[in-house]
CSV table of C-alpha atoms and ligand atoms in Angstrom, one decimal:
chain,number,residue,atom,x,y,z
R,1,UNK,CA,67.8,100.0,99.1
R,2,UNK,CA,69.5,97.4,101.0
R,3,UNK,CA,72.8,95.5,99.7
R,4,UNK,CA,70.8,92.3,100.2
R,5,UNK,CA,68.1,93.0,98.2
R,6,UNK,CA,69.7,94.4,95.8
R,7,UNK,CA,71.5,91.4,95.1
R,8,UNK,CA,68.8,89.0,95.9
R,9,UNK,CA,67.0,90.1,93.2
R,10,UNK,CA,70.2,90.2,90.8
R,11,UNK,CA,70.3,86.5,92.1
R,12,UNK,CA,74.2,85.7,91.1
R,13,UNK,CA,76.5,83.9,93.1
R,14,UNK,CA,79.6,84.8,92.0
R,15,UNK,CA,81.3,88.6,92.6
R,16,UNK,CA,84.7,89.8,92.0
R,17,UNK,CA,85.4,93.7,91.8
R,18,UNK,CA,87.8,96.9,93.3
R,19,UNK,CA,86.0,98.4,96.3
R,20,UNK,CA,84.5,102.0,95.6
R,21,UNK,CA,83.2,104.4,98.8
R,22,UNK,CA,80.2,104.3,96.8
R,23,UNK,CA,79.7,100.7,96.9
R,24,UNK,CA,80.6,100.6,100.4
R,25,UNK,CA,77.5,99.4,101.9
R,26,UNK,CA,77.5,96.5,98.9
R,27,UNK,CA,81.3,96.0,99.6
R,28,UNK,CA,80.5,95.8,103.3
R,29,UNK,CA,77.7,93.5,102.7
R,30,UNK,CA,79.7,90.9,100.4
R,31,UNK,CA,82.8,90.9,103.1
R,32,UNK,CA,80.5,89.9,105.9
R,33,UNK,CA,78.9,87.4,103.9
R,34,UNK,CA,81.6,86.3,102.1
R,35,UNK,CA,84.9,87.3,103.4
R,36,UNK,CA,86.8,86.8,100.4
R,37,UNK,CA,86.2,83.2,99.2
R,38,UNK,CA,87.4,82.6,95.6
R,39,UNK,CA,84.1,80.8,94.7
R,40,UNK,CA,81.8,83.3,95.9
R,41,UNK,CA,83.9,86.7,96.6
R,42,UNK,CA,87.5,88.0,95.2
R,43,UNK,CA,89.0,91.5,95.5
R,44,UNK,CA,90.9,91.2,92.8
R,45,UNK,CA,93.9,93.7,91.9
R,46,UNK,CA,92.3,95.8,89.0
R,47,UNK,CA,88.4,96.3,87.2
R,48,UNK,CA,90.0,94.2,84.4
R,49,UNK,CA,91.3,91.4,86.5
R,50,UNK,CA,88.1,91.3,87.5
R,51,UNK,CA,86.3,90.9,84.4
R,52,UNK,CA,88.4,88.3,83.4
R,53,UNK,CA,87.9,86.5,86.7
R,54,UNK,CA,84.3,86.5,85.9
R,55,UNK,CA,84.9,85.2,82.3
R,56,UNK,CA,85.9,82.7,83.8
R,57,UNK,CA,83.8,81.6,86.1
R,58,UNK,CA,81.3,82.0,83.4
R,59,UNK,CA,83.2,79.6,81.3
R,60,UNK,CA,83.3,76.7,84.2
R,61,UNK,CA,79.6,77.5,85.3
R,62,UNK,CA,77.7,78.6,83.1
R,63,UNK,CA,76.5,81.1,85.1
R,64,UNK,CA,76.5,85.0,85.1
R,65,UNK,CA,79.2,86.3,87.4
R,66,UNK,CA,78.4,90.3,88.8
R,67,UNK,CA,81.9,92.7,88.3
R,68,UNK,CA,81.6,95.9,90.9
R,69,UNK,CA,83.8,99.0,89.9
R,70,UNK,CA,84.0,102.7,90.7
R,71,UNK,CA,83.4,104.2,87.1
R,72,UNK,CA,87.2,105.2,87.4
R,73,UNK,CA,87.4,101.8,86.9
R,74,UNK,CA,85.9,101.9,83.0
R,75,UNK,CA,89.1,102.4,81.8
R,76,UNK,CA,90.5,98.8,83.0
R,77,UNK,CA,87.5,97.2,81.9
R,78,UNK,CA,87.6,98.7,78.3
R,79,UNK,CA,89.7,96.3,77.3
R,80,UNK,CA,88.3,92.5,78.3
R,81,UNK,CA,85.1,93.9,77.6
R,82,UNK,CA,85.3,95.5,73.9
R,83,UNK,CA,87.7,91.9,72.8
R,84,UNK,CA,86.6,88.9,75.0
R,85,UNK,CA,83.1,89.8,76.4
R,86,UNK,CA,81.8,91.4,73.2
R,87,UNK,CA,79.3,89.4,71.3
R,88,UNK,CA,81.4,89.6,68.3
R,89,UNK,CA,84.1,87.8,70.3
R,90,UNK,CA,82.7,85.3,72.9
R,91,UNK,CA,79.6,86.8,74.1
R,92,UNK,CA,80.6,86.3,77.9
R,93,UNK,CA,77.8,87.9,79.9
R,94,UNK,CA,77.8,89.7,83.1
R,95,UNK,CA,76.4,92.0,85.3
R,96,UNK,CA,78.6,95.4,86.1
R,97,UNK,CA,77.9,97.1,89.3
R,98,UNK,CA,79.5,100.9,88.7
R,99,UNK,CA,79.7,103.4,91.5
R,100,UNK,CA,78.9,106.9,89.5
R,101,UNK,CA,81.4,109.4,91.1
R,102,UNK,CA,81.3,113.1,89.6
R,103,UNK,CA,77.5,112.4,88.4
R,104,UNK,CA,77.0,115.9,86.5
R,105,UNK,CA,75.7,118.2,88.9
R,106,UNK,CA,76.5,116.9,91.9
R,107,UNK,CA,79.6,118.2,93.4
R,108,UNK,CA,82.9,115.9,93.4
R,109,UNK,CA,86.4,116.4,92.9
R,110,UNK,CA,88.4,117.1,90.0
R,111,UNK,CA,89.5,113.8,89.1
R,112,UNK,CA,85.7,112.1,88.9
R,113,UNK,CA,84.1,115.3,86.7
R,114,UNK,CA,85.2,113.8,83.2
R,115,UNK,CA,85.4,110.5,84.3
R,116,UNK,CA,81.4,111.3,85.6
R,117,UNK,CA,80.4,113.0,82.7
R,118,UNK,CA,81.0,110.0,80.1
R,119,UNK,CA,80.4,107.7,82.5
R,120,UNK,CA,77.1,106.0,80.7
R,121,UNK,CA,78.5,107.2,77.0
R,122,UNK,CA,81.5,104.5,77.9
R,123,UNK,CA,79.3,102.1,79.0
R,124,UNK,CA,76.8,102.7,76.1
R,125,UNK,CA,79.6,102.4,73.6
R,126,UNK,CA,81.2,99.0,74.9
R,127,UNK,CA,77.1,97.7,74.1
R,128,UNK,CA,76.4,97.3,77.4
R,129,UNK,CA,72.8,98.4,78.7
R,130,UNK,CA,72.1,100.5,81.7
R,131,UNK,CA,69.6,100.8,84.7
R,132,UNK,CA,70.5,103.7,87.2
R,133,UNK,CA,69.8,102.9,90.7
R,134,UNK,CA,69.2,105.5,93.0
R,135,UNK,CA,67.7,106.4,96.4
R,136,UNK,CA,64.4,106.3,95.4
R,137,UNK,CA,64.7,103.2,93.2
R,138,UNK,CA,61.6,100.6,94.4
R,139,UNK,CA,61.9,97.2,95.0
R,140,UNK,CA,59.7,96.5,91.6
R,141,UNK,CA,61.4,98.5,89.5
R,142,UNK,CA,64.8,96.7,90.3
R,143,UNK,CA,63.1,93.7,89.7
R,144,UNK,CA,61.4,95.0,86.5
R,145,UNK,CA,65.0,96.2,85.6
R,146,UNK,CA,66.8,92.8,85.9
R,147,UNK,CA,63.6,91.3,84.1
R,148,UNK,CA,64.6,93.2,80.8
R,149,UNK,CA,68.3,92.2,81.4
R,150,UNK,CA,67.8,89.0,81.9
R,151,UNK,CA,66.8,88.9,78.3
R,152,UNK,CA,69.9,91.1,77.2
R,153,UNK,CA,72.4,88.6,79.1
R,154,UNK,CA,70.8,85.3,77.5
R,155,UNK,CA,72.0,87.2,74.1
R,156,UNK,CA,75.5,87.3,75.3
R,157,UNK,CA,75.8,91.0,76.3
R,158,UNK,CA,76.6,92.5,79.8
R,159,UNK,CA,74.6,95.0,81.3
R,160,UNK,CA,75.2,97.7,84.4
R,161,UNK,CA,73.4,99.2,87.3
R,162,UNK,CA,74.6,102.7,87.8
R,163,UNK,CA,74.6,103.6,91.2
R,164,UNK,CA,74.1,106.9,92.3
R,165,UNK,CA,75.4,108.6,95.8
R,166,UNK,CA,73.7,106.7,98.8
R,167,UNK,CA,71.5,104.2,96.3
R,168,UNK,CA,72.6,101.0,98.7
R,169,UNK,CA,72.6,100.9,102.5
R,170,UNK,CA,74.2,97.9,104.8
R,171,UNK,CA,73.4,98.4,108.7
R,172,UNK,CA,75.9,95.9,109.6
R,173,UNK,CA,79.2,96.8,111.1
R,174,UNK,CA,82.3,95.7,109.7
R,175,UNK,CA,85.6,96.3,111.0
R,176,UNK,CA,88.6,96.5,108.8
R,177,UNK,CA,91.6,95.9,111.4
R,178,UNK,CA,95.1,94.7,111.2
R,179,UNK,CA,97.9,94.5,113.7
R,180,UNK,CA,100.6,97.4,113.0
R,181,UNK,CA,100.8,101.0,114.6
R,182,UNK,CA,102.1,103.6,112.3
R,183,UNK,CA,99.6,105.5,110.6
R,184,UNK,CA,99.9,106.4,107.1
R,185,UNK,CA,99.9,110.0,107.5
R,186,UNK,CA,102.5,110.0,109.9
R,187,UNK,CA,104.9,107.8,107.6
R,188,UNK,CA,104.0,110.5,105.2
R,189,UNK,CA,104.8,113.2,107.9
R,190,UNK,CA,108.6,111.4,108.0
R,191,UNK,CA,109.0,111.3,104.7
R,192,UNK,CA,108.3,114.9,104.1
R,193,UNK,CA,110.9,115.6,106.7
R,194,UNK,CA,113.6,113.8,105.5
R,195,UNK,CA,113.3,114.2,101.8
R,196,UNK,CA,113.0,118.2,102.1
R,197,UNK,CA,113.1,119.5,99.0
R,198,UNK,CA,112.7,116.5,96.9
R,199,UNK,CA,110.0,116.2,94.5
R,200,UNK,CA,107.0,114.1,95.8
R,201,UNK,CA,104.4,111.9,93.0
R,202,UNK,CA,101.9,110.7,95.7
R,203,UNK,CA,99.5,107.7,95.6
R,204,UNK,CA,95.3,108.0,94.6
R,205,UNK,CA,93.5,108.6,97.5
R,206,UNK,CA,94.3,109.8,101.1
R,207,UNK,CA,97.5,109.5,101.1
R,208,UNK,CA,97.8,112.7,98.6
R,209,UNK,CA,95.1,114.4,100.8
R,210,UNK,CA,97.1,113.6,103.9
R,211,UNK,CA,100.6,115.2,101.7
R,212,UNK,CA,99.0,118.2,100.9
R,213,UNK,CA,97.7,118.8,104.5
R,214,UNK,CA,100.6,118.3,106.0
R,215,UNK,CA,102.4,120.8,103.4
R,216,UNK,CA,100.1,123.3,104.8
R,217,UNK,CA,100.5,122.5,108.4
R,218,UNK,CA,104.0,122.9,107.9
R,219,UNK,CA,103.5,126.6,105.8
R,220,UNK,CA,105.5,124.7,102.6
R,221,UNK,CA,105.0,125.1,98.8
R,222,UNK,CA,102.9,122.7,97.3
R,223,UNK,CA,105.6,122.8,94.4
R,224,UNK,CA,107.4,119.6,95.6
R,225,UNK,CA,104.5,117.3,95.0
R,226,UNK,CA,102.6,115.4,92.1
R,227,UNK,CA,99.5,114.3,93.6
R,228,UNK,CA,98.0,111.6,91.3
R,229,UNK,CA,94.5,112.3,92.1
R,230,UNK,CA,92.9,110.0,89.5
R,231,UNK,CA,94.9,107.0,87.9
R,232,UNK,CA,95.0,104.9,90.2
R,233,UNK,CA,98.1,102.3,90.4
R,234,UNK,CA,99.9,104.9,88.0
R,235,UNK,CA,101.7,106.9,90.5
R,236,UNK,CA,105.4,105.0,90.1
R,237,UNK,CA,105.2,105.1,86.6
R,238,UNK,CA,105.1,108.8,86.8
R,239,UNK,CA,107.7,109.0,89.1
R,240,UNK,CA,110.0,106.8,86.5
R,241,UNK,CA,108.8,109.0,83.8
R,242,UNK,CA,110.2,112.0,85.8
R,243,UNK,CA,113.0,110.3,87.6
R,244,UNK,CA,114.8,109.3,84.3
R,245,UNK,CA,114.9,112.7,83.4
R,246,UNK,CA,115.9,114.2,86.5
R,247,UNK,CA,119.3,112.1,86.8
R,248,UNK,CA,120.5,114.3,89.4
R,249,UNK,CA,117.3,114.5,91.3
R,250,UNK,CA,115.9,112.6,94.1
R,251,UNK,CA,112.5,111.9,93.0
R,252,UNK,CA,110.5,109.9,96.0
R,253,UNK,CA,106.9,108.0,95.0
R,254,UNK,CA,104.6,107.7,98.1
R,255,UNK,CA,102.5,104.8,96.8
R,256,UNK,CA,99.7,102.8,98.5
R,257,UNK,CA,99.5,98.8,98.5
R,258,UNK,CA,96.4,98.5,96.3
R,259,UNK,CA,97.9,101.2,93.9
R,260,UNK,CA,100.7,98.7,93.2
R,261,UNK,CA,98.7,95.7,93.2
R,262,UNK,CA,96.7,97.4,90.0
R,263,UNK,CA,99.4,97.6,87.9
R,264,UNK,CA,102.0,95.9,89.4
R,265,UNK,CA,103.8,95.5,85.9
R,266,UNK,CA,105.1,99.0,86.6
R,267,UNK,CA,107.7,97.4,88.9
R,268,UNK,CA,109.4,95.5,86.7
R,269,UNK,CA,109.4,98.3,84.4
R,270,UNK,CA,111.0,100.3,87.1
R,271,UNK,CA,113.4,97.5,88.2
R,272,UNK,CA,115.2,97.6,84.9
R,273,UNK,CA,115.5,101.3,84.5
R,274,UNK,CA,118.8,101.5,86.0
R,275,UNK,CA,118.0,104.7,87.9
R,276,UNK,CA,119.5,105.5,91.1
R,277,UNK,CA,117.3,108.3,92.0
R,278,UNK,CA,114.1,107.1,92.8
R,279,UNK,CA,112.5,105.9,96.1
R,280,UNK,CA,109.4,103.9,96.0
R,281,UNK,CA,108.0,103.9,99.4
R,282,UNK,CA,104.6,101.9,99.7
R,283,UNK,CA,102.4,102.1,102.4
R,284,UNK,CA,101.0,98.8,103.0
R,285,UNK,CA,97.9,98.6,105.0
R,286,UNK,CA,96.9,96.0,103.1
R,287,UNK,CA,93.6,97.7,103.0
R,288,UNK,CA,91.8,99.6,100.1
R,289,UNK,CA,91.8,102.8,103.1
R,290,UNK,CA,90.4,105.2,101.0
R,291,UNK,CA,87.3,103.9,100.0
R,292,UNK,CA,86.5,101.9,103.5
R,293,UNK,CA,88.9,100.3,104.4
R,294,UNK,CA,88.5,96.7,102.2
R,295,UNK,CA,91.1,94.4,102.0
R,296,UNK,CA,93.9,93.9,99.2
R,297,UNK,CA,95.9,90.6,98.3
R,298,UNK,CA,99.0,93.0,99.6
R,299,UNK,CA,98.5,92.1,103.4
R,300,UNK,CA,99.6,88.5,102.7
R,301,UNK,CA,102.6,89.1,100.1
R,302,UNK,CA,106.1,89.9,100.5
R,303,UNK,CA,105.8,92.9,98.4
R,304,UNK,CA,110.3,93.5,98.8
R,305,UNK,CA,111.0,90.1,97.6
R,306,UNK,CA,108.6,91.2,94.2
R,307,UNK,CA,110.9,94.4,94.2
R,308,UNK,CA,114.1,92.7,94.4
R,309,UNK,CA,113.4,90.3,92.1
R,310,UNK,CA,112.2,93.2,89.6
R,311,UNK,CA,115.6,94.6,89.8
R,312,UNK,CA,115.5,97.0,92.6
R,313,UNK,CA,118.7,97.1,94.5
R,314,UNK,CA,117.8,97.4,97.6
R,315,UNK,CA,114.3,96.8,99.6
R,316,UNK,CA,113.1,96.6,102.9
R,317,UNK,CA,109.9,96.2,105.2
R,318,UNK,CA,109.8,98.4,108.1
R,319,UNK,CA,106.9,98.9,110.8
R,320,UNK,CA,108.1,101.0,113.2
R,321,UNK,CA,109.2,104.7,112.8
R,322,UNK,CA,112.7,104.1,114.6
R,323,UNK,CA,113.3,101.5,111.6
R,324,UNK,CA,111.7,104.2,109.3
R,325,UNK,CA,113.3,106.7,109.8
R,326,UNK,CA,116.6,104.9,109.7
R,327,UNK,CA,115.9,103.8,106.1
R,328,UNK,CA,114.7,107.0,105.1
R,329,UNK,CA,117.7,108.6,105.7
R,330,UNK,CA,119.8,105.9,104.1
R,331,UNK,CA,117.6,106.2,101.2
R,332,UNK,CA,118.1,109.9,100.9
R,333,UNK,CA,121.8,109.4,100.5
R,334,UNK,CA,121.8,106.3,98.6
R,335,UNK,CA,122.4,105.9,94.7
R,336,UNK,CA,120.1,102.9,94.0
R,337,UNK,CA,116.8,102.1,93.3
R,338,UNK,CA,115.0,101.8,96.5
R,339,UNK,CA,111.9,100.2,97.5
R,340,UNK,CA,111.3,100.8,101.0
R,341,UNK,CA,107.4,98.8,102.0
R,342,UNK,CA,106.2,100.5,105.2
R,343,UNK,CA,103.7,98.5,107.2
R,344,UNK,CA,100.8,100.6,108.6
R,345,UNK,CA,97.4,100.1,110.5
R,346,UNK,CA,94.1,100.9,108.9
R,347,UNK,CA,92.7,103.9,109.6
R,348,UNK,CA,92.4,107.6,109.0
R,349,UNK,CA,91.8,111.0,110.4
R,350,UNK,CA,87.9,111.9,110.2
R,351,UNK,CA,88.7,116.1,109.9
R,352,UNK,CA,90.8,114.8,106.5
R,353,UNK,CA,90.1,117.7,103.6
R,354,UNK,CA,91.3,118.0,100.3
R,355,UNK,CA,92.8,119.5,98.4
R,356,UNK,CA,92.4,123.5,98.1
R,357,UNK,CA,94.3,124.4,95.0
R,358,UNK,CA,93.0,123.3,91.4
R,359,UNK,CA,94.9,120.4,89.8
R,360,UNK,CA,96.1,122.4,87.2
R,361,UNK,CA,97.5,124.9,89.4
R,362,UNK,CA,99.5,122.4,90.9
R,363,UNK,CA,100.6,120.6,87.8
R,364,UNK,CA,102.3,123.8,86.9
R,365,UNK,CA,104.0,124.6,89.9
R,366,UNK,CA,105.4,120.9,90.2
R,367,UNK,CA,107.0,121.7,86.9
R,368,UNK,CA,108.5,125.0,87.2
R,369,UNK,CA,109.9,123.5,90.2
R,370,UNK,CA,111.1,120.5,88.6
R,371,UNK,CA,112.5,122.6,85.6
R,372,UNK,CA,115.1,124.4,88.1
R,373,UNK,CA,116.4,120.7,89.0
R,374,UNK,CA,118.7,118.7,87.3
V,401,TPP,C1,90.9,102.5,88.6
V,401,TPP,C2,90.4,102.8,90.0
V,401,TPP,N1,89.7,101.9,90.7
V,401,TPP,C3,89.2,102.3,91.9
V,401,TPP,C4,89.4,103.5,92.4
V,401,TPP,C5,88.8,103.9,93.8
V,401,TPP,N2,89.9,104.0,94.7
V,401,TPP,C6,90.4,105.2,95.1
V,401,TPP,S1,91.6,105.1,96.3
V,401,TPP,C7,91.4,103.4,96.4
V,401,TPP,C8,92.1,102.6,97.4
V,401,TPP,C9,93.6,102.7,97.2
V,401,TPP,O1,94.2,101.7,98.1
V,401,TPP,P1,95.7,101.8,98.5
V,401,TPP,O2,96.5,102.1,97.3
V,401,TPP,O3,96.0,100.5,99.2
V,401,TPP,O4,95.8,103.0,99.4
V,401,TPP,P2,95.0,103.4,100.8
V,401,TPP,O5,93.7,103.9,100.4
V,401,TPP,O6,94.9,102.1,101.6
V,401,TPP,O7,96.0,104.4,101.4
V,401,TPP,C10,90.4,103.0,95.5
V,401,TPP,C11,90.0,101.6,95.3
V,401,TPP,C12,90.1,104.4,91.6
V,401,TPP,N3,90.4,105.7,92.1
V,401,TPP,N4,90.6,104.1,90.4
């Protein structure tokens, strides 16, 4: 069904959510009509922001705000939703939108299969009803659907639409553009090169996809990298987790800017944890790439001031690959915390796979390998 229906006969005015490559067409939709407008629209930093966002606007209007979410999302709104939006608590009502990634029985990758399977047992248990939309979802039944709900919200409870692969279509055509050149696979190709045989923990989303193809392009062990597949926004964390075990070790964290924006906390963690061995290079596209290419608060904040104020010793923005490289290398050989924000355009190759060895598998090779180092 189209986005616009879908939400005309939802009827709310007021959305705030993470974008999900399932939701694109809705995602799409709300950009063009919206852009991101704080009374109508917000692209806010994690599912949980954005439930809060929507308590309140519920609290100055009255009205029932719509959250959207990929279901790897739950997990963030567990929280706001189980001890402010419960009607034991405040009874805040509102309407979730949740992509379904890893649906059971239909194919997806290892990181959405448990996530997919308790998908509507998570929802269930956090007393929120649920309508699945799906391809073949009519007009009347939507409406029939938001009929019943309408009741459930006027008690103070939230409800979702579950939406199943290719449930919502948008024929318009949005571009997500910005002005820089390097692409994010080739600032991942330099940073492969010059931190050899370094351990890797790499972002959620493409960027892992992009590590692991170019480990096979250039016939290397997978051993040197953690991709976090799933987790989004926990990828430095990791790293610190390993780092301050690994004195002697140069551990490197290829993070994206929406993966910091989510749990941006993590850098002031990092910033006091006195280590000299880690280098947190964040690709800023200021783009949600992965999932379409949606934007992220990132493209208009100085992301190296945040770091330096956290306690990282030394940070810098680059955007070209001569600057790159340059402070790649000095990372490599520094003892410091490092933060080094690389600016990159929006975009992707098409031919991108993933990858072709299970999770597990890879898990225990990054360890092995990161047993031998000291
Ligand atoms: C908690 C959670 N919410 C949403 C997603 C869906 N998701 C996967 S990658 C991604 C975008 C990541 O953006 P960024 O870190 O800027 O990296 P980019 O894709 O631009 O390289 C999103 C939203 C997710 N995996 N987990």
């Amino acid at each position: 069904m189209e986005a616009e229906k879908i939400l005309d006969i939802i009827g709310a005015d007021f959305y705030t959510g993470v974008p999900d490559s399932q939701l694109k067409a809705l995602c799409d939709y709300l950009m063009d009509t919206y852009g991101i407008d704080f009374r109508h629209h917000v692209i806010a930093a994690n599912e949980g922001n954005c439930t809060a966002l929507a308590a309140g606007y519920h609290l100055a209007t009255g009205k029932i705000p719509v959250v959207y979410l990929q279901n790897s999302g739950e997990g963030n709104i567990i929280n706001p939703v189980a001890s402010l939006l419960n009607d034991q608590v405040y009874a805040i009502p509102m309407i979730f939108i949740v992509g379904w990634r890893g649906e059971p029985g239909v194919h997806d990758e290892p990181q959405h299969i448990y996530q997919g399977k308790i998908t509507l047992k998570l929802l269930e248990d956090m007393d929120i009803r649920t309508f699945i939309l799906d391809k073949e979802t009519k007009e009347d039944e939507l409406r029939n659907a938001m009929g019943k709900f309408q009741a459930v919200l006027a008690t103070g409870k939230s409800v979702a639409f579950v939406v199943r692969k290719g449930a919502v279509s948008y024929n318009g055509k949005i571009k997500y553009e910005n002005n820089y050149t390097m692409s994010r696979e080739e600032i991942i190709r330099h940073i492969v090169a010059v931190s050899e045989k370094d351990p890797i923990i790499s972002t959620t989303g493409k960027a892992s996809r992009e590590l692991f193809e170019i480990r096979e392009a250039n016939g290397q062990d997978h051993k040197y990298d953690f991709l976090t597949v799933g987790s989004m926004g926990h990828s430095s964390s990791i790293a610190l987790g390993a780092a301050v075990q690994k004195p002697g070790t140069k551990i490197w964290c290829i993070d994206g800017d929406g993966a910091v924006l989510m749990h941006m906390g993590a850098m002031a963690v990092i910033g006091t944890c006195g280590c000299g061995n880690l280098v947190h290079v964040v690709i800023n596209n200021g783009a949600h790439e992965t999932v379409g290419g949606m934007p992220t608060a990132a493209g208009n904040i100085e992301l190296t001031k945040i770091a330096s104020a956290c306690g990282y010793g030394y940070t810098v923005c680059v955007d070209d690959f001569d600057a790159l490289d340059k402070e790649l290398n000095a990372a490599k050989k520094r003892n410091g915390l490092t933060l080094i924000e690389a600016r990159a355009a929006i975009g992707a190759r098409d031919d991108l796979g993933r990858p072709t060895t299970p999770a597990i598998e890879n898990k225990r090779n990054f360890m092995e390998y990161l047993s031998t180092l000291a």
